[in-house]
Short mmCIF file of C-alpha atoms in Angstrom, two decimals:
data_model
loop_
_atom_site.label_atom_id
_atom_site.label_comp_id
_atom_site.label_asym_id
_atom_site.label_seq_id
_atom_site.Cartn_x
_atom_site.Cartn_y
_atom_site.Cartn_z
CA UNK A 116 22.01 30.05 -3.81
CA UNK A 117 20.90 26.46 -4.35
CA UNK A 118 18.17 24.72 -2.64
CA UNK A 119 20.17 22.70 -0.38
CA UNK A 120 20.41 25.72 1.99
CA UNK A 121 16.92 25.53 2.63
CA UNK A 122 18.18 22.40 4.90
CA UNK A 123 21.43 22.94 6.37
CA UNK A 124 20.63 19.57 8.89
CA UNK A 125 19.89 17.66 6.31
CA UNK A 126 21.92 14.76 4.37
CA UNK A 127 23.91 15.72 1.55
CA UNK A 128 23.75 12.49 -0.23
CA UNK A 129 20.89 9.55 -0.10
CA UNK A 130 18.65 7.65 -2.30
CA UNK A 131 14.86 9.42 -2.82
CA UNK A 132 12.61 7.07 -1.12
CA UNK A 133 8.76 6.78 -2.12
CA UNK A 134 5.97 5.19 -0.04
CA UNK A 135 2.74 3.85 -1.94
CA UNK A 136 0.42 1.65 -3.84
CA UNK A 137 1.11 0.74 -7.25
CA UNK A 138 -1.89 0.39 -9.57
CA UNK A 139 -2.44 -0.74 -12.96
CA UNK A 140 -4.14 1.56 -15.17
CA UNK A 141 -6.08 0.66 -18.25
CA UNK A 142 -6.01 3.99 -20.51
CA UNK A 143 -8.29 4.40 -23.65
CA UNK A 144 -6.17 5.06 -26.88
CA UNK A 145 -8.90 7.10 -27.72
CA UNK A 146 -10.07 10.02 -25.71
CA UNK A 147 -13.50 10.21 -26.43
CA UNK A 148 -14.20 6.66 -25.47
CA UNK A 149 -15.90 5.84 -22.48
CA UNK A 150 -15.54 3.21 -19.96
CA UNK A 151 -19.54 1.85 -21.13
CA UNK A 152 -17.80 1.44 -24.48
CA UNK A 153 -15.72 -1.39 -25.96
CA UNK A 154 -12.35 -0.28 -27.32
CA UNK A 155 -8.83 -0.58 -27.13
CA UNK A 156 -6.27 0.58 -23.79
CA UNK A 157 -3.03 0.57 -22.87
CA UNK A 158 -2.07 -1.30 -19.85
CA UNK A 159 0.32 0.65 -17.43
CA UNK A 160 1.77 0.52 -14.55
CA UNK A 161 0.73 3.16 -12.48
CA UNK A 162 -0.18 4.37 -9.03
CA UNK A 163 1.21 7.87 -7.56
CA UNK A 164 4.15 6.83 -5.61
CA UNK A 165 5.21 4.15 -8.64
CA UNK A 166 5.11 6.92 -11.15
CA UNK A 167 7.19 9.15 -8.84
CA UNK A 168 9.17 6.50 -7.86
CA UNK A 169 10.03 5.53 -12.18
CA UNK A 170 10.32 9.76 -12.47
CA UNK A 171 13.00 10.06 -10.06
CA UNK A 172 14.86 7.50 -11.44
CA UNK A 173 14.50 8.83 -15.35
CA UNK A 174 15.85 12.41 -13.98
CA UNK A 175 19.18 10.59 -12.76
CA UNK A 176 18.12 9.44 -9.12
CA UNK A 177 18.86 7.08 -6.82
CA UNK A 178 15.19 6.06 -6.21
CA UNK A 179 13.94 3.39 -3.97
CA UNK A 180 10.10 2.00 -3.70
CA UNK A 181 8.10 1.06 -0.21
CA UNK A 182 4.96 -1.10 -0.76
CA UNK A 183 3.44 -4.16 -1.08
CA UNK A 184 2.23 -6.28 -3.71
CA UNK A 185 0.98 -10.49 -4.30
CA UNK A 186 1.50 -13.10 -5.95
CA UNK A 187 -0.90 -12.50 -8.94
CA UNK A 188 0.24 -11.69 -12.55
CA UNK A 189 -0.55 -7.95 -11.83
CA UNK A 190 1.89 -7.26 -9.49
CA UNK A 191 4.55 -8.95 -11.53
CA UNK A 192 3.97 -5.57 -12.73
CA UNK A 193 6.46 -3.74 -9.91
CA UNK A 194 9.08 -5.63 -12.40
CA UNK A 195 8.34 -3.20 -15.00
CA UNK A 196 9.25 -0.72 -12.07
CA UNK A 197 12.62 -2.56 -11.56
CA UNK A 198 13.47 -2.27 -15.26
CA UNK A 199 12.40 1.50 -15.31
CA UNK A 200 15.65 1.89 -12.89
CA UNK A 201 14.02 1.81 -9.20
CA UNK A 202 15.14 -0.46 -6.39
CA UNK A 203 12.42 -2.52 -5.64
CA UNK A 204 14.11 -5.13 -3.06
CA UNK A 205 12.18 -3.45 -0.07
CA UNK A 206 8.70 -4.10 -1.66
CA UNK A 207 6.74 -6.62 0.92
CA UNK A 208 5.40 -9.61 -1.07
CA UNK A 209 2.52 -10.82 0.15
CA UNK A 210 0.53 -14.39 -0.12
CA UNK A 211 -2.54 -12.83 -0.61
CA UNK A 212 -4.60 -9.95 -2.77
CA UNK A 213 -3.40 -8.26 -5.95
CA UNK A 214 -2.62 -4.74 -6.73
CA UNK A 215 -5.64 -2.23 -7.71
CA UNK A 216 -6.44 -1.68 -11.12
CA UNK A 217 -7.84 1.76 -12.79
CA UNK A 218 -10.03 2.55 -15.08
CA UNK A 219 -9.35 6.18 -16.91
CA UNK A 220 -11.92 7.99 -19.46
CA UNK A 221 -11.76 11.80 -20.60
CA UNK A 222 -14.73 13.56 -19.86
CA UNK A 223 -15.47 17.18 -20.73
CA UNK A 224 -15.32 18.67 -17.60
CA UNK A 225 -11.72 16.26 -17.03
CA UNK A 226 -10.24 12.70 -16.52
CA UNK A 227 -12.59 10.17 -14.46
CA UNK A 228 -10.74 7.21 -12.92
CA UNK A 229 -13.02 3.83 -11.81
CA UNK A 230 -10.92 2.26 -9.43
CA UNK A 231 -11.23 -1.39 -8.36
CA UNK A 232 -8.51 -0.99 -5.03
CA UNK A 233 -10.70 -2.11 -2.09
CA UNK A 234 -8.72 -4.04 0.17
CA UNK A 235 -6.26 -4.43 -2.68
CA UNK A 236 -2.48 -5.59 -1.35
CA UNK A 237 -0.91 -2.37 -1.71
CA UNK A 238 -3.61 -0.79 0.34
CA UNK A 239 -2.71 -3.32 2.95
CA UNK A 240 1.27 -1.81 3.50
CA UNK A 241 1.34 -1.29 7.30
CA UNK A 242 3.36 0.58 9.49
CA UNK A 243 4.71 -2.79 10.84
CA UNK A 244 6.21 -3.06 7.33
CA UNK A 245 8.68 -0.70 7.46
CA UNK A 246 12.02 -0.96 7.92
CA UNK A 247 13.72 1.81 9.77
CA UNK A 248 17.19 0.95 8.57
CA UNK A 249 15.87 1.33 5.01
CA UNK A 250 13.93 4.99 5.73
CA UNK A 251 17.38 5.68 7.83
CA UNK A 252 19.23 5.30 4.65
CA UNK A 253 17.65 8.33 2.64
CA UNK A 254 17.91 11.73 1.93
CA UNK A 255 14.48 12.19 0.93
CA UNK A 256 11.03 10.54 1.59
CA UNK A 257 8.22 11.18 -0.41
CA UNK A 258 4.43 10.53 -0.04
CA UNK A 259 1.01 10.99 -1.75
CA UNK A 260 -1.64 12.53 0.14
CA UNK A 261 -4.29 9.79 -1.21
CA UNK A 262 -2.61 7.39 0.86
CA UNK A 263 -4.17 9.21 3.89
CA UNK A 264 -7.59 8.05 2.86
CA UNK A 265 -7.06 4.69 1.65
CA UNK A 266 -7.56 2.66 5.41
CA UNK A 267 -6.17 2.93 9.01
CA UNK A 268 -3.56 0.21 7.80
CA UNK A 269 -1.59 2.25 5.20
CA UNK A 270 -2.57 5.38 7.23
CA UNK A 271 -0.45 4.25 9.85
CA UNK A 272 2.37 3.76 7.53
CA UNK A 273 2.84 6.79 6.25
CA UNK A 274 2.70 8.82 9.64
CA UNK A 275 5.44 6.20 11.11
CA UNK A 276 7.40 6.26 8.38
CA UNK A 277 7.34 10.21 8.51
CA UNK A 278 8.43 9.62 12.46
CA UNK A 279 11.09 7.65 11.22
CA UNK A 280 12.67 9.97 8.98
CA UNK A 281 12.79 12.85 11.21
CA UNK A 282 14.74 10.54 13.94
CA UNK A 283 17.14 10.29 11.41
CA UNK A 284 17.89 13.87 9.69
CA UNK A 285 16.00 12.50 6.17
CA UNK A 286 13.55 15.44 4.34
CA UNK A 287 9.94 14.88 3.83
CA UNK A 288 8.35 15.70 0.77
CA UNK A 289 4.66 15.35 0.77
CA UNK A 290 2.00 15.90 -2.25
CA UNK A 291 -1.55 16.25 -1.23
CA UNK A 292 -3.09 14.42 -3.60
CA UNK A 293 -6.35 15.10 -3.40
CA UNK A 294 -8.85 12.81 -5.15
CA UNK A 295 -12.64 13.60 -5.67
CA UNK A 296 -13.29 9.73 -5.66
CA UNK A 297 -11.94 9.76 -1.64
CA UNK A 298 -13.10 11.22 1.42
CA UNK A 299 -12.39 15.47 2.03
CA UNK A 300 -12.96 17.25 4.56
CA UNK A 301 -13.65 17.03 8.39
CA UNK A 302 -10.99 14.15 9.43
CA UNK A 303 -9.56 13.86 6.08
CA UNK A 304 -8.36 17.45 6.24
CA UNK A 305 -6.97 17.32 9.39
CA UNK A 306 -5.15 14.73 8.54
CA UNK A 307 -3.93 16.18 5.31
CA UNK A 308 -2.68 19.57 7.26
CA UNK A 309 -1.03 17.42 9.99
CA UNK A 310 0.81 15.70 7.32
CA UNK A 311 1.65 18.70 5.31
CA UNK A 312 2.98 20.40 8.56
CA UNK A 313 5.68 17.57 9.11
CA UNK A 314 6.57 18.05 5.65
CA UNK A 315 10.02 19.65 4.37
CA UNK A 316 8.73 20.05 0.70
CA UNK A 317 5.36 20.87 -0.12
CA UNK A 318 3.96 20.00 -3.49
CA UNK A 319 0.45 20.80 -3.91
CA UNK A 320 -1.80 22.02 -7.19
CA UNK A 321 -3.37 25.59 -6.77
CA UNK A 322 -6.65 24.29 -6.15
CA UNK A 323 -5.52 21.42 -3.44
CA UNK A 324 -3.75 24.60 -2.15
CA UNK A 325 -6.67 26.51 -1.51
CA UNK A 326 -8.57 23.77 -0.07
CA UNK A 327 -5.63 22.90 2.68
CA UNK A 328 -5.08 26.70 3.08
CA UNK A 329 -9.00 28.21 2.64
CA UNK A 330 -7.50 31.16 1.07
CA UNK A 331 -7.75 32.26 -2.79
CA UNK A 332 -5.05 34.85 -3.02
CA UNK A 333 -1.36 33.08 -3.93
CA UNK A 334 0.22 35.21 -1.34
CA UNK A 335 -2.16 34.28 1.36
CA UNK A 336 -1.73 30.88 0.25
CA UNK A 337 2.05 30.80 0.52
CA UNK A 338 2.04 32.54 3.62
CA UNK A 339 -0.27 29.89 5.44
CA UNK A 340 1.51 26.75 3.75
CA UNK A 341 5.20 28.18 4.85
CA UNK A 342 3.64 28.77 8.22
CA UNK A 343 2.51 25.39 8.52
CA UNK A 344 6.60 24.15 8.48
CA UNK A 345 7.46 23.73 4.63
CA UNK A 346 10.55 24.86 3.77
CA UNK A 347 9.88 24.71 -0.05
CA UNK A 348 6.86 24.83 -1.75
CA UNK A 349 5.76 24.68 -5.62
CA UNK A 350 2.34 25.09 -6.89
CA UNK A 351 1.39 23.62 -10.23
CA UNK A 352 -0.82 25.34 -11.96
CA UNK A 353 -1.67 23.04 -14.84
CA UNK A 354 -1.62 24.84 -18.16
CA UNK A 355 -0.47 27.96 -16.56
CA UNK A 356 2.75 26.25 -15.24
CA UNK A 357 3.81 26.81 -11.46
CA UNK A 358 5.23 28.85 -8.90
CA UNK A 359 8.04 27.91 -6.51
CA UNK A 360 8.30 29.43 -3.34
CA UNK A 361 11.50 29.40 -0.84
CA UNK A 362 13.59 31.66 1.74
CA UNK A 363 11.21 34.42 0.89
CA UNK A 364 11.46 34.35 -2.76
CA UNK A 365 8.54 33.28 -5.10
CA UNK A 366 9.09 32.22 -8.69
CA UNK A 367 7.47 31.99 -11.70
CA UNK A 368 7.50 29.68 -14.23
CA UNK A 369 4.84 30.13 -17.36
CA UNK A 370 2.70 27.54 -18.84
CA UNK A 371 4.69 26.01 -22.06
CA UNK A 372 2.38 25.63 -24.93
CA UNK A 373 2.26 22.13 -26.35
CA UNK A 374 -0.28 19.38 -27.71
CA UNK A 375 -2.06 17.51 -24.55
CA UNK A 376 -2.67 14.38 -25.01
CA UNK A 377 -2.92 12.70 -21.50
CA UNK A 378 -1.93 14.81 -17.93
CA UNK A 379 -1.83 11.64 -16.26
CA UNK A 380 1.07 11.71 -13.71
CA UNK A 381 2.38 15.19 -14.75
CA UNK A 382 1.91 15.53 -11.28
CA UNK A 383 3.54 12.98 -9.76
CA UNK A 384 6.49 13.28 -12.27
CA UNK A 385 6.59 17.31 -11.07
CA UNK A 386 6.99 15.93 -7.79
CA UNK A 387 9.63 13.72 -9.00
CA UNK A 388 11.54 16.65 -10.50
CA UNK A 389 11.29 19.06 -7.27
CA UNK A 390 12.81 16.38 -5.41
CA UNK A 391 15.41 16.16 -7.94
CA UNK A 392 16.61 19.61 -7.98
CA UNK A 393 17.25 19.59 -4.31
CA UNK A 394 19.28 17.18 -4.93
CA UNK A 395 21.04 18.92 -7.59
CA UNK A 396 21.16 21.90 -5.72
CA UNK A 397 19.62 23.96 -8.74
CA UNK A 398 18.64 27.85 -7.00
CA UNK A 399 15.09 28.67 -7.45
CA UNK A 400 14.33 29.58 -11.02
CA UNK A 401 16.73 26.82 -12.28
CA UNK A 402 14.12 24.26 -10.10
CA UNK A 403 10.62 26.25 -11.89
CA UNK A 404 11.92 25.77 -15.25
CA UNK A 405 13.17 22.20 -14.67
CA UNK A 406 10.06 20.98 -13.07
CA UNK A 407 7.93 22.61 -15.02
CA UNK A 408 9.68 21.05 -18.14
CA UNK A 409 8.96 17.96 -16.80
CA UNK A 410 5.42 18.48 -16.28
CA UNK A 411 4.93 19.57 -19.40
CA UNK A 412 6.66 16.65 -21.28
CA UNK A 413 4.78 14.01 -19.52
CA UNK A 414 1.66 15.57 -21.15
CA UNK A 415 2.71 15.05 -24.59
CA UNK A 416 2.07 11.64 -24.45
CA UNK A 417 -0.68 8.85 -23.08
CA UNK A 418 0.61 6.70 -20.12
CA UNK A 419 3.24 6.84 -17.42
CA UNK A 420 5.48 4.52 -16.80
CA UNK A 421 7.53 3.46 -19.45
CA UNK A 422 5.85 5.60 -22.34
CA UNK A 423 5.32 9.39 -20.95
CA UNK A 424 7.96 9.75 -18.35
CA UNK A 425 10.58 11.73 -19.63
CA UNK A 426 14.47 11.04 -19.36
CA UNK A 427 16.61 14.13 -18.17
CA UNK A 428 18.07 15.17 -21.57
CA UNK A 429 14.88 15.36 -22.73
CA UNK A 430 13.82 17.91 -20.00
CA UNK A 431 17.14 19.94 -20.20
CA UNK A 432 16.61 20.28 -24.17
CA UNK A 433 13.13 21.51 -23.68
CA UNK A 434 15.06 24.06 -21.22
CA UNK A 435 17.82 25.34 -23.91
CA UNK A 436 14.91 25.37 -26.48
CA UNK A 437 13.92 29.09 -24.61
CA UNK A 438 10.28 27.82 -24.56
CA UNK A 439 10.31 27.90 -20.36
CA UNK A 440 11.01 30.66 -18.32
CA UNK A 441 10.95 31.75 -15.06
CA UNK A 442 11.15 35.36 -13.04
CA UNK A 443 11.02 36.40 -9.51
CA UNK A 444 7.92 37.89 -8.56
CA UNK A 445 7.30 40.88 -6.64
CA UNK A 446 4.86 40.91 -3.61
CA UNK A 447 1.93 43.50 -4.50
CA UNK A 448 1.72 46.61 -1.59
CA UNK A 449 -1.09 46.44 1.02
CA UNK A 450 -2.36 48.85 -1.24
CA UNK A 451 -1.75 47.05 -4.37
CA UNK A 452 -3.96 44.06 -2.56
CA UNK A 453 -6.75 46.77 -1.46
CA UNK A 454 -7.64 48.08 -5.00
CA UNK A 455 -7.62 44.21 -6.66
CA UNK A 456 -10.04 43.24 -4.71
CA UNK A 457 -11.92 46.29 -4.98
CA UNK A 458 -11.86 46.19 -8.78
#
């Protein structure tokens, strides 16, 4: 059974929508260099809901982008977006500010961004923005948590645009997000949960999922995040791949064992893919391999947009190759539970 019977209301055909700030990202070609350091970087388009946006459309989607950007030479940037396949003709242009720019270096302990975004034009999208006819017209909104915690401008966005897309029958698919360099906890969670409770599709990592949920155990976890009103939820588990969970089945799909060379957006583009095989209808363990294909592949190489983002034969070769798999998992006993945690 595909995953389209997870939403029997919902529209059978429509473009993926994607609400956000796009970025520009300055990478190191190098991954022990550090942003004190002089060096060389690649300059990339990025930003969550761009890099979805650009996924979406590699995978074979009709993918639109909400946002705003300036005048400056930066945002010309969102053209890059346009070439990468992604209707960009709702983007607000705006007179004044430029888009937020990112500064990446690999630490031991993981990837540090700098970002220079405060009051930056994308941050500045507001719910007076929108364009219900536009939202009206899709089968699937997405939206990055981080957004959330950006201002009370872009805040406002999101939840209205959310509003907007249940009036008219179109899914929600929500990623948490959750940055270290932004707020968490107190407000910022109870925003997060009220957002993730409107949501259709849930995509959260293992360890965003056990700060939203407060629980450690994967069954627990999946238990509260269902509860909440998700319909369909995957887990990413970074090098030990991700779990997809739906009608009461939970499956597996192993880590894949490659060279990393950059995780940026692996995320994003995982999101990208889930949304994907809803359209497609794939049934469960079709959707863990595919996504978790696509996660993997993004990895391989540094930057998003335009250099790691793969294109869908790429993803279903890595499936034929028999390097990803997925299986069904079995819910341990009450007494199964009892003695793990007694071990």
């Amino acid at each position: 059974m595909g995953l389209k019977s997870l939403f029997p209301t919902a529209k059978p055909v429509g473009e993926i929508l994607a609400l956000g700030e796009l970025l520009l990202d300055f990478v190191p070609t190098r991954s022990d260099m550090r942003l004190s350091e002089p060096g060389t970087v690649i300059k990339t388009v990025s930003g969550s809901a761009g890099i979805f946006s650009c996924a979406a459309a590699a995978l074979g989607a009709r993918c639109g982008l909400l946002g705003k950007v300036g005048r400056d030479p930066f945002s010309r940037l969102v053209e890059t977006v346009a070439r990468s396949g992604v209707d960009t003709s709702h983007m607000v242009r705006s007179e004044e500010g430029q888009i937020g720019l990112a500064f990446l270096e690999y630490l031991p302990e993981g990837r540090n961004y700098q970002y220079y975004r405060e009051n930056s034009v994308g941050s500045r999208f507001s719910a007076g923005d929108l364009d219900e006819e536009v939202v009206a017209q899709a089968q699937i909104l997405h939206l990055p948590g981080m957004l959330l915690e950006l201002n009370e401008s872009i805040r406002g966005a999101c939840f209205e645009a959310v509003a907007m897309a249940k009036r008219h029958g179109v899914l929600v698919s929500f990623d948490p997000n959750i940055r270290g360099e932004l707020r968490w906890g107190g407000e910022a969670r109870e925003r997060m949960l009220r957002m993730a409770s409107q949501a259709d599709i849930l995509k959260p990592t293992l360890a965003e999922a056990r700060q939203l949920t407060g629980r450690e155990d994967v069954w627990e976890i999946l238990d509260v995040l269902h509860g909440m009103g998700p319909k369909l939820v995957a887990i990413s588990q970074d090098k030990d791949g991700a779990l997809l969970s739906a009608g009461g089945q939970v499956v597996a799909s192993p880590g894949i064992d490659v060279p990393v060379v950059d995780p940026t957006g692996a995320g994003d583009c995982f999101a990208a893919a889930l949304c994907r095989c809803v359209q497609r209808d794939m049934p469960l363990e079709e959707a863990a391999r595919f996504c978790n294909c696509v996660g993997t592949l993004v990895c391989t190489k540094r930057g998003a947009v335009g250099m790691a983002i793969p294109a869908e034969a790429e993803v279903e070769e890595l499936m034929a190759s028999g390097l990803c798999c997925a299986e069904r998992l079995v819910r341990p006993s009450s007494d199964e539970t009892e003695q793990g945690r007694g071990a």
